[in-house]
Coordinates of C-alpha atoms (C1' of nucleotides) in Angstrom, one line a residue:
Chain A
M14 CA 0.0 0.4 0.2
A15 CA 2.0 2.8 -0.8
E16 CA -1.3 4.3 -1.2
T17 CA -1.6 7.1 0.4
D18 CA 1.0 8.7 -1.4
T19 CA 0.3 6.9 -4.4
A20 CA -2.9 7.8 -4.6
A21 CA -2.3 11.3 -4.3
S22 CA 0.0 11.4 -6.9
T23 CA -1.1 9.1 -9.4
A24 CA -4.6 10.0 -9.9
A25 CA -4.5 12.9 -8.7
T26 CA -2.6 15.1 -9.8
T27 CA -4.5 17.6 -10.2
P28 CA -3.3 20.2 -12.1
P29 CA -1.4 22.5 -12.3
V30 CA -1.2 21.4 -15.5
D31 CA -1.3 23.9 -18.6
T32 CA -4.3 25.4 -18.8
S33 CA -5.1 23.5 -22.1
S34 CA -7.0 20.9 -19.8
A35 CA -7.3 21.6 -16.5
D36 CA -9.7 24.2 -16.3
S37 CA -11.9 22.9 -18.7
V38 CA -12.4 19.8 -17.2
T39 CA -15.8 21.2 -15.6
S40 CA -16.7 23.7 -18.1
A41 CA -17.8 22.4 -21.1
P42 CA -20.3 24.2 -22.4
P43 CA -22.4 21.3 -23.8
P44 CA -23.1 22.6 -27.5
P45 CA -25.7 20.4 -29.3
A46 CA -28.0 19.3 -27.1
K47 CA -27.0 15.3 -27.3
R48 CA -23.6 15.6 -27.0
E49 CA -21.6 17.7 -24.1
I50 CA -18.2 17.8 -24.9
K51 CA -16.3 17.5 -21.2
R52 CA -12.6 17.5 -21.2
W53 CA -10.5 14.8 -19.9
G54 CA -7.8 15.4 -17.6
D55 CA -4.4 15.2 -19.1
E56 CA -2.1 15.6 -16.3
E57 CA -1.8 12.3 -15.8
D58 CA -2.4 10.7 -18.8
D59 CA -1.9 7.5 -17.8
P60 CA -2.1 5.5 -15.2
P61 CA -0.2 3.3 -16.1
E62 CA -0.2 -0.2 -16.1
E63 CA 0.6 -0.5 -12.7
P64 CA 0.4 2.4 -11.0
E65 CA 1.1 2.1 -7.9
Q66 CA 3.8 4.3 -6.7
N67 CA 4.3 7.2 -8.0
E68 CA 4.5 10.7 -8.1
A69 CA 3.8 12.9 -9.7
P70 CA 4.6 13.5 -13.1
S71 CA 5.8 16.8 -13.6
T72 CA 3.1 18.1 -15.6
S73 CA 5.4 20.1 -17.7
E74 CA 6.8 16.9 -19.3
Q75 CA 3.1 15.2 -20.3
P76 CA 3.2 13.4 -23.2
E77 CA 0.5 14.7 -25.1
L78 CA -1.9 12.3 -26.0
E79 CA -2.2 13.4 -30.1
V80 CA -5.1 11.6 -31.6
A81 CA -5.7 11.7 -35.3
A82 CA -8.9 11.0 -36.5
L83 CA -9.0 7.8 -38.2
K84 CA -12.3 8.4 -39.6
I85 CA -14.9 11.1 -38.2
T86 CA -18.2 10.6 -39.1
E87 CA -20.8 12.8 -38.2
N88 CA -20.2 15.5 -35.4
K89 CA -17.1 16.7 -35.0
F90 CA -17.2 15.9 -31.2
L91 CA -14.6 18.1 -30.2
D92 CA -15.4 21.4 -30.7
D93 CA -12.7 22.8 -27.9
P94 CA -10.4 24.4 -30.1
E95 CA -7.7 23.1 -27.4
D96 CA -8.7 19.8 -28.2
S97 CA -8.0 20.1 -32.3
N98 CA -4.9 17.9 -32.1
I99 CA -7.5 15.1 -30.8
S100 CA -9.8 14.0 -33.3
A101 CA -10.9 10.7 -33.5
V102 CA -13.3 8.9 -32.0
T103 CA -15.7 7.9 -34.1
A104 CA -18.4 5.7 -33.9
D105 CA -20.7 4.8 -36.9
D106 CA -23.3 6.7 -35.4
T107 CA -23.1 6.3 -31.6
P108 CA -22.4 9.7 -30.2
Y109 CA -20.0 9.4 -27.1
T110 CA -19.5 11.9 -24.6
S111 CA -15.9 11.7 -23.1
A112 CA -15.6 10.8 -19.4
S113 CA -14.2 13.8 -17.2
T114 CA -14.7 11.4 -14.2
F115 CA -15.0 8.0 -13.4
E116 CA -18.7 8.5 -11.9
D117 CA -19.5 9.7 -15.5
L118 CA -19.4 5.8 -16.3
N119 CA -21.9 3.9 -14.3
L120 CA -19.0 1.5 -12.6
S121 CA -20.4 -0.3 -9.7
E122 CA -19.3 0.7 -6.5
A123 CA -16.8 -1.7 -6.0
V124 CA -14.9 -0.7 -8.9
L125 CA -15.0 3.0 -8.1
K126 CA -13.5 1.9 -4.6
G127 CA -10.7 -0.5 -6.4
L128 CA -10.3 2.9 -8.6
Y129 CA -9.7 5.5 -5.9
V130 CA -8.5 3.1 -3.1
E131 CA -6.5 0.4 -4.6
M132 CA -5.3 2.0 -7.6
G133 CA -4.9 5.7 -6.4
F134 CA -6.5 6.9 -9.5
K135 CA -8.6 10.5 -9.3
K136 CA -10.0 10.7 -12.7
P137 CA -9.6 9.0 -16.3
S138 CA -6.4 9.6 -18.1
K139 CA -7.4 11.2 -22.0
I140 CA -7.5 7.7 -23.3
Q141 CA -9.4 6.5 -20.9
A142 CA -11.8 9.4 -20.7
I143 CA -12.4 8.5 -24.8
T144 CA -12.4 5.0 -24.8
L145 CA -14.0 3.9 -21.5
P146 CA -17.5 5.2 -22.9
M147 CA -17.4 3.4 -26.5
I148 CA -16.4 0.2 -24.4
L149 CA -19.3 0.5 -21.5
T150 CA -22.0 1.7 -23.9
P151 CA -24.4 -0.6 -25.4
P152 CA -24.8 -1.4 -27.9
Y153 CA -21.2 -2.9 -27.4
K154 CA -18.9 -2.2 -30.3
D155 CA -15.6 -3.2 -31.3
L156 CA -13.0 -0.8 -30.6
V157 CA -9.5 -0.3 -32.0
A158 CA -7.5 2.0 -29.9
Q159 CA -4.2 3.3 -30.2
A160 CA -2.3 5.4 -27.6
H161 CA 1.1 6.3 -26.2
N162 CA 3.3 3.8 -24.0
G163 CA 2.4 4.8 -20.2
S164 CA -0.9 6.3 -20.8
G165 CA -3.2 3.8 -19.2
K166 CA -4.3 1.3 -21.7
T167 CA -4.4 -1.2 -19.2
T168 CA -7.1 0.3 -17.1
C169 CA -9.1 0.7 -19.9
F170 CA -9.6 -2.8 -20.9
V171 CA -9.5 -4.0 -17.4
L172 CA -12.3 -1.8 -16.7
G173 CA -13.9 -2.9 -19.7
M174 CA -13.9 -6.7 -18.6
L175 CA -14.6 -5.7 -14.9
S176 CA -18.0 -4.1 -15.9
R177 CA -19.1 -6.5 -18.0
V178 CA -18.8 -9.5 -16.2
D179 CA -21.8 -10.8 -14.8
P180 CA -21.1 -11.7 -11.2
N181 CA -23.6 -14.6 -11.1
V182 CA -22.7 -16.2 -14.0
K183 CA -19.6 -18.5 -12.8
A184 CA -18.2 -19.1 -16.1
P185 CA -15.4 -17.5 -18.2
Q186 CA -16.8 -14.0 -19.7
A187 CA -14.1 -11.9 -20.6
L188 CA -10.7 -13.1 -22.2
C189 CA -7.7 -11.0 -22.5
I190 CA -5.0 -12.4 -24.9
C191 CA -1.3 -10.7 -24.2
P192 CA 2.0 -11.9 -26.3
T193 CA 4.5 -12.6 -23.2
R194 CA 4.0 -14.5 -20.0
E195 CA 4.9 -11.5 -18.3
L196 CA 2.6 -9.4 -19.5
A197 CA -0.3 -11.6 -18.5
I198 CA 0.9 -11.6 -15.2
Q199 CA 1.3 -8.1 -15.1
N200 CA -2.4 -7.5 -16.2
M201 CA -4.1 -10.3 -13.9
E202 CA -2.4 -8.1 -11.1
V203 CA -3.6 -4.8 -12.2
L204 CA -7.0 -6.5 -12.4
Q205 CA -7.1 -8.0 -9.1
K206 CA -6.2 -5.1 -7.5
M207 CA -8.8 -3.0 -9.3
G208 CA -11.0 -5.4 -8.6
K209 CA -10.2 -6.3 -5.2
Y210 CA -14.1 -5.6 -3.9
T211 CA -15.7 -7.0 -7.1
G212 CA -15.5 -10.3 -5.8
I213 CA -15.3 -11.2 -9.7
T214 CA -12.7 -14.3 -10.1
A215 CA -10.0 -14.3 -12.7
E216 CA -7.2 -16.9 -13.7
C217 CA -4.2 -16.3 -15.4
A218 CA -3.8 -18.8 -18.4
V219 CA 0.1 -18.8 -18.9
P220 CA 2.5 -21.7 -19.4
S221 CA 4.3 -23.3 -16.3
D222 CA 6.9 -25.9 -16.2
R223 CA 4.8 -27.9 -14.1
E224 CA 1.7 -27.8 -16.7
R225 CA 4.5 -28.4 -19.6
N226 CA 5.6 -31.7 -17.8
T227 CA 2.0 -33.0 -17.4
P228 CA 0.9 -35.3 -20.1
S229 CA -2.5 -36.0 -19.4
P230 CA -5.1 -33.2 -20.5
N231 CA -7.0 -33.9 -17.5
Y232 CA -4.4 -32.1 -15.0
R233 CA -6.5 -29.2 -14.5
A234 CA -10.2 -28.6 -13.9
P235 CA -12.6 -26.5 -16.3
V236 CA -12.2 -23.0 -15.8
T237 CA -14.7 -21.4 -13.9
A238 CA -13.1 -17.8 -13.2
Q239 CA -14.9 -15.2 -15.0
I240 CA -12.0 -13.4 -16.3
V241 CA -8.9 -15.2 -17.8
I242 CA -6.1 -13.4 -19.0
G243 CA -3.0 -15.4 -20.8
T244 CA -0.9 -16.1 -23.6
P245 CA -1.9 -17.5 -27.0
G246 CA -0.4 -21.2 -26.6
T247 CA -2.3 -21.6 -23.5
I248 CA -5.6 -20.2 -24.2
K249 CA -5.9 -22.5 -27.0
R250 CA -4.6 -25.5 -25.6
W251 CA -7.3 -25.1 -22.7
M252 CA -9.7 -24.2 -25.4
S253 CA -8.8 -27.5 -27.3
I254 CA -9.0 -29.8 -24.5
K255 CA -12.5 -28.3 -23.2
K256 CA -11.0 -26.8 -20.3
L257 CA -11.7 -23.3 -21.3
G258 CA -15.6 -22.7 -22.4
V259 CA -15.9 -19.5 -24.4
S260 CA -20.0 -19.8 -24.9
R261 CA -20.6 -16.7 -22.2
V262 CA -17.9 -14.9 -23.6
K263 CA -18.8 -11.3 -23.6
I264 CA -15.8 -9.3 -24.3
L265 CA -12.3 -10.3 -26.0
V266 CA -9.4 -8.3 -25.3
F267 CA -6.3 -8.2 -27.8
D268 CA -3.3 -6.1 -25.7
E269 CA -0.5 -5.3 -27.5
A270 CA -2.9 -6.2 -30.8
D271 CA -0.7 -4.8 -33.8
H272 CA 1.5 -7.8 -32.3
M273 CA -0.9 -10.2 -31.7
L274 CA -2.2 -9.5 -35.2
A275 CA 0.6 -9.3 -37.2
E276 CA 1.6 -11.8 -39.7
D277 CA 5.2 -12.3 -38.1
G278 CA 3.6 -12.1 -35.0
F279 CA 0.6 -14.5 -33.3
Q280 CA -2.0 -14.1 -36.1
D281 CA -2.8 -17.7 -36.4
D282 CA -3.2 -17.9 -32.7
S283 CA -5.2 -14.8 -32.5
L284 CA -7.3 -15.2 -35.7
R285 CA -8.2 -18.8 -34.3
I286 CA -9.1 -17.7 -30.5
K287 CA -11.4 -15.2 -32.1
R288 CA -12.9 -17.1 -34.3
D289 CA -13.8 -20.1 -32.0
T290 CA -15.2 -17.7 -29.7
E291 CA -17.2 -15.9 -32.0
K292 CA -18.8 -19.0 -33.3
V293 CA -20.3 -19.6 -30.0
S294 CA -20.6 -16.0 -28.6
P295 CA -21.3 -13.9 -32.1
N296 CA -21.7 -10.8 -30.1
C297 CA -19.1 -10.9 -28.4
Q298 CA -16.9 -7.2 -28.3
V299 CA -13.4 -7.4 -28.9
L300 CA -11.0 -4.6 -28.3
L301 CA -7.8 -4.1 -29.7
F302 CA -5.1 -2.2 -27.9
S303 CA -1.8 -1.3 -28.9
A304 CA 0.8 1.6 -28.8
T305 CA 1.8 1.3 -32.1
F306 CA -0.3 0.1 -35.3
N307 CA 1.5 0.3 -38.6
E308 CA 0.0 0.9 -41.5
R309 CA 0.2 -3.0 -42.7
V310 CA -1.3 -3.9 -39.5
T311 CA -4.0 -1.1 -39.6
N312 CA -5.6 -2.1 -43.0
F313 CA -5.6 -5.6 -41.6
V314 CA -7.1 -5.0 -38.1
S315 CA -9.5 -3.0 -39.8
R316 CA -10.7 -6.2 -41.8
V317 CA -11.1 -7.8 -38.8
V318 CA -12.9 -6.0 -36.4
K319 CA -16.7 -5.9 -37.7
R320 CA -18.9 -4.9 -34.9
G321 CA -19.1 -1.2 -35.1
N322 CA -16.3 1.0 -35.9
N323 CA -14.5 2.8 -32.7
Q324 CA -10.8 3.5 -33.9
L325 CA -8.1 6.1 -32.2
F326 CA -5.1 6.1 -33.8
V327 CA -2.0 8.4 -33.2
K328 CA -0.2 9.8 -36.1
K329 CA 3.8 7.9 -35.7
E330 CA 5.5 11.7 -36.0
E331 CA 3.7 12.3 -32.4
L332 CA 3.8 9.0 -30.9
S333 CA 7.4 9.1 -28.9
L334 CA 7.5 10.4 -25.5
E335 CA 8.2 13.8 -25.1
G336 CA 10.1 13.3 -21.6
V337 CA 12.1 10.7 -22.3
K338 CA 15.1 12.0 -24.1
Q339 CA 17.2 9.7 -26.7
Y340 CA 20.8 9.7 -27.4
K341 CA 23.4 7.8 -29.3
V342 CA 26.6 6.6 -28.6
Y343 CA 29.2 5.2 -31.1
C344 CA 31.2 2.3 -30.5
P345 CA 33.7 1.0 -32.4
D346 CA 33.7 -2.3 -31.4
E347 CA 31.8 -5.0 -28.9
L348 CA 34.2 -4.4 -26.4
T349 CA 33.6 -0.5 -26.3
K350 CA 30.0 -1.6 -25.6
I351 CA 30.5 -3.3 -23.2
E352 CA 32.9 -0.5 -21.2
V353 CA 30.2 1.8 -21.9
I354 CA 27.4 -0.6 -20.1
K355 CA 30.3 -1.0 -17.3
T356 CA 31.4 3.0 -16.6
K357 CA 28.2 5.0 -17.8
I358 CA 25.4 2.3 -17.1
F359 CA 26.6 1.2 -13.9
D360 CA 29.1 3.7 -12.4
L361 CA 28.1 6.6 -13.5
G362 CA 24.4 5.2 -13.5
E363 CA 24.3 4.5 -9.6
K364 CA 22.3 7.9 -9.2
L365 CA 19.8 6.9 -11.7
G366 CA 16.8 4.5 -11.0
Q367 CA 16.1 1.2 -12.5
R368 CA 17.5 0.2 -16.2
I369 CA 16.9 -1.9 -19.1
I370 CA 19.3 -3.2 -21.4
F371 CA 18.0 -4.6 -24.5
V372 CA 19.5 -7.3 -26.7
R373 CA 18.6 -9.0 -29.8
T374 CA 19.5 -12.7 -28.8
K375 CA 19.0 -14.6 -25.8
N376 CA 22.3 -15.6 -26.0
S377 CA 23.9 -12.0 -25.9
A378 CA 21.7 -11.6 -22.6
R379 CA 23.5 -14.9 -21.3
M380 CA 26.9 -13.6 -22.3
L381 CA 26.3 -9.8 -21.5
Y382 CA 25.3 -11.2 -18.1
Q383 CA 27.9 -13.3 -18.0
Q384 CA 30.4 -11.1 -18.5
L385 CA 29.1 -8.3 -16.4
S386 CA 28.5 -10.6 -13.3
D387 CA 32.1 -12.0 -13.6
D388 CA 33.3 -8.2 -13.3
G389 CA 31.7 -7.8 -10.1
Y390 CA 28.7 -5.8 -11.4
S391 CA 25.3 -6.6 -9.5
V392 CA 22.8 -7.1 -12.7
T393 CA 20.1 -10.0 -13.6
A394 CA 19.0 -11.0 -17.1
I395 CA 15.8 -12.4 -18.7
Q396 CA 14.8 -14.3 -22.2
G397 CA 12.5 -16.8 -22.7
A398 CA 14.8 -19.7 -22.5
L399 CA 15.0 -19.5 -19.0
N400 CA 12.3 -22.0 -17.2
T401 CA 9.3 -20.2 -15.9
E402 CA 10.3 -19.9 -12.2
D403 CA 13.5 -18.3 -12.9
R404 CA 11.8 -15.8 -15.4
D405 CA 8.8 -15.1 -12.3
K406 CA 11.8 -14.5 -9.9
I407 CA 13.6 -12.5 -11.8
I408 CA 10.5 -10.1 -12.8
K409 CA 9.8 -10.2 -9.1
E410 CA 13.3 -9.1 -7.8
F411 CA 13.0 -6.4 -10.2
K412 CA 9.7 -5.2 -9.3
E413 CA 10.3 -5.3 -5.5
G414 CA 13.4 -3.4 -6.6
L415 CA 16.2 -6.0 -5.4
T416 CA 17.5 -5.1 -8.6
Q417 CA 18.8 -1.8 -10.2
V418 CA 19.7 -3.5 -13.6
L419 CA 18.1 -5.9 -16.1
I420 CA 19.1 -7.5 -19.1
S421 CA 16.4 -8.4 -21.2
T422 CA 15.6 -9.9 -24.6
D423 CA 12.0 -8.3 -26.4
V424 CA 10.2 -10.3 -23.8
L425 CA 10.0 -7.3 -21.7
A426 CA 10.1 -4.9 -24.8
R427 CA 6.1 -4.3 -24.7
G428 CA 4.1 -3.6 -21.9
F429 CA 6.1 -3.9 -18.8
D430 CA 5.5 -1.9 -16.4
Q431 CA 8.0 -0.7 -13.6
Q432 CA 7.9 3.0 -12.9
Q433 CA 11.0 3.4 -11.4
V434 CA 12.8 2.6 -14.8
N435 CA 14.1 5.7 -16.2
C436 CA 16.8 4.5 -18.5
V437 CA 16.9 2.2 -21.2
V438 CA 19.6 1.0 -23.3
N439 CA 19.4 -0.4 -26.6
Y440 CA 23.0 -2.3 -26.7
D441 CA 21.5 -3.8 -30.0
L442 CA 19.0 -1.6 -32.0
P443 CA 15.9 -3.6 -32.8
V444 CA 15.9 -5.0 -36.3
K445 CA 13.6 -7.0 -38.7
Y446 CA 15.2 -9.8 -40.0
S447 CA 14.0 -9.9 -43.5
P448 CA 13.6 -13.1 -45.5
G449 CA 16.2 -14.2 -48.1
P450 CA 19.3 -13.7 -48.3
R451 CA 21.3 -13.1 -44.8
S452 CA 23.4 -10.1 -46.7
Q453 CA 20.9 -7.6 -46.9
P454 CA 21.3 -4.6 -44.4
L455 CA 18.8 -4.6 -41.7
E456 CA 15.5 -2.9 -41.5
P457 CA 14.9 -1.3 -38.3
D458 CA 12.0 -2.7 -36.2
Y459 CA 10.3 0.6 -35.8
E460 CA 7.6 -0.9 -33.3
V461 CA 9.6 -2.6 -31.0
Y462 CA 11.9 0.7 -30.9
L463 CA 8.9 2.5 -29.7
H464 CA 7.9 -0.1 -27.5
R465 CA 11.6 -0.6 -26.0
I466 CA 12.1 3.4 -25.1
G467 CA 8.8 3.7 -23.7
R468 CA 9.5 1.2 -20.8
A469 CA 11.3 4.4 -19.3
G470 CA 8.8 7.4 -19.0
R471 CA 6.0 6.1 -17.8
F472 CA 3.1 7.9 -16.8
G473 CA 4.7 10.9 -17.8
R474 CA 8.1 10.4 -16.1
K475 CA 11.2 11.7 -17.6
G476 CA 14.0 9.1 -19.2
A477 CA 16.9 8.5 -20.7
V478 CA 17.5 6.1 -23.7
F479 CA 20.9 5.4 -25.3
N480 CA 21.5 3.5 -28.4
L481 CA 24.8 2.0 -28.7
I482 CA 25.8 2.6 -32.2
C483 CA 28.5 0.0 -33.6
D484 CA 28.4 -0.1 -37.2
D485 CA 27.6 1.3 -40.6
N486 CA 24.0 -1.1 -40.6
D487 CA 23.7 0.4 -36.9
E488 CA 23.9 4.2 -37.9
L489 CA 21.7 3.4 -41.0
V490 CA 19.0 1.9 -38.7
M491 CA 19.2 4.8 -36.4
S492 CA 18.8 7.5 -39.1
K493 CA 15.9 5.9 -40.6
I494 CA 14.3 5.2 -37.0
E495 CA 14.9 8.8 -36.4
Q496 CA 13.0 10.0 -39.5
Y497 CA 10.2 7.3 -39.1
F498 CA 9.5 9.1 -35.9
D499 CA 10.6 12.4 -36.9
I500 CA 12.6 13.0 -34.3
Q501 CA 16.7 14.2 -33.7
V502 CA 18.9 11.9 -31.7
P503 CA 21.9 13.7 -30.8
E504 CA 25.3 11.9 -29.8
V505 CA 26.6 11.3 -26.5
K506 CA 30.4 11.5 -26.4
N507 CA 32.1 8.4 -24.7
T508 CA 33.0 10.5 -21.9
D509 CA 31.7 11.0 -18.3
E510 CA 31.4 14.6 -18.7
A511 CA 29.3 14.3 -21.9
F512 CA 26.8 11.4 -20.1
E513 CA 26.4 13.5 -17.3
E514 CA 25.5 16.2 -19.0
A515 CA 22.7 14.0 -21.3
L516 CA 21.7 12.9 -18.0
K517 CA 21.0 16.5 -16.6
T518 CA 19.4 17.2 -19.9
A519 CA 16.9 14.5 -19.4
G520 CA 16.1 15.5 -16.1
L521 CA 17.9 12.6 -14.3
L522 CA 20.7 14.3 -12.4
Chain B
dA21 C1' 16.1 -13.8 -33.9
dA22 C1' 12.0 -13.4 -30.1
dA23 C1' 7.8 -14.4 -28.3
dA24 C1' 4.4 -18.9 -27.3
dA25 C1' 4.0 -23.6 -27.0
dA26 C1' 2.9 -27.5 -29.2
dC27 C1' -1.6 -31.9 -32.5

DNA sequence: AAAAAAC
């Protein structure tokens, strides 16, 4: 419970924020009769997925939630000029009013208590204000929602699931599919905290070593939990062995939806789960959330989601977080990279918060871990080849603050929410593996880049990112990333002074 | 290559 202060902070903040939003919170003169436009608070754009301990982020750096309208049907919904950057929101012909308070949403007393007491929230973040009415207002339409990293997307779908469950029906009614075990567990923790007073039951469907070693499908009883959050393989398996019945499912959520529906992601599994669910629950509402939706996935996604047409998107040029300063560091060779990690990220980074170092392969995670520990540095490393027990332990230690520096593959690139992380290192830049001959230059993986750097700067906090640039291809990849997101990433020389200066600029020292 | 997890 760090509630007292957390509460105050995350939610609270109230704001001194830039006038743009604060004032209008209440003011909104209801224009046309039917739709009154209220403002949402902007200061705390997001109750981070796991919002507990926070101090109020300084308002100055709050990320703007710029939402570009994908499709604006009738009405322009937002007539306040200050909101002009937020277009979006369109429902075929259903008008929605954004929620300026949680009370506007008809949530149960138990859920409200969870929000205020357990989570410490005071009012909806921008993405919550916009999407919650869409999620909770009948007829329940599907939704595709994009919002910045750390802006509170988890709360949107967790509230959606909690609100739509009928407490009297003891069967799965809400399903949430996530790309990794860690994210599923984290989302479950948020759900249990937020839903603490509701009595709603939930179960996590993730791989476990125990389960893997159990040959018989009778190793478990049928799921009676009302909400199930898990990874695609386990969900699929439970469904196929008839332990997870989906005939009562009313709401199906895909977290990190762009990846869940990407061809090189979990498309097959996701579509199968969706199809099998809809077969017996044709009216099931589908929610897709992510911070990234590239053009290709977006086209596909729009075809997949049929019930209604509520969509929210953010232009890629407005997607990187203001509060997270990005840098590049030229390292002539691998040894220099390791030296930078030791002298800058560890030694000089003592004064920083927690740090995550992203590497490309499981093997480099192991190797880097080995080299650093051999040299006496205190660090842990996580990657998918570890057994589940070890993965859980490493995450637990990091979340408890027992470890300060964590090496990770892209298992943690998406969704991982630890507010004390204020520094991210791309030891290897994220690249896509293009099919065909190995000789081609590697293309940047823009989405992964954005997700990785979003591990810092949760909830509008400040952060710093260091990209280690080793060869010509790295340099090319980096410049493409800058171009794509329309950002400039300055160089930091490999000296203590330069790093200190960079950290100061980022507001971390 | 990473991720999930195995019909």
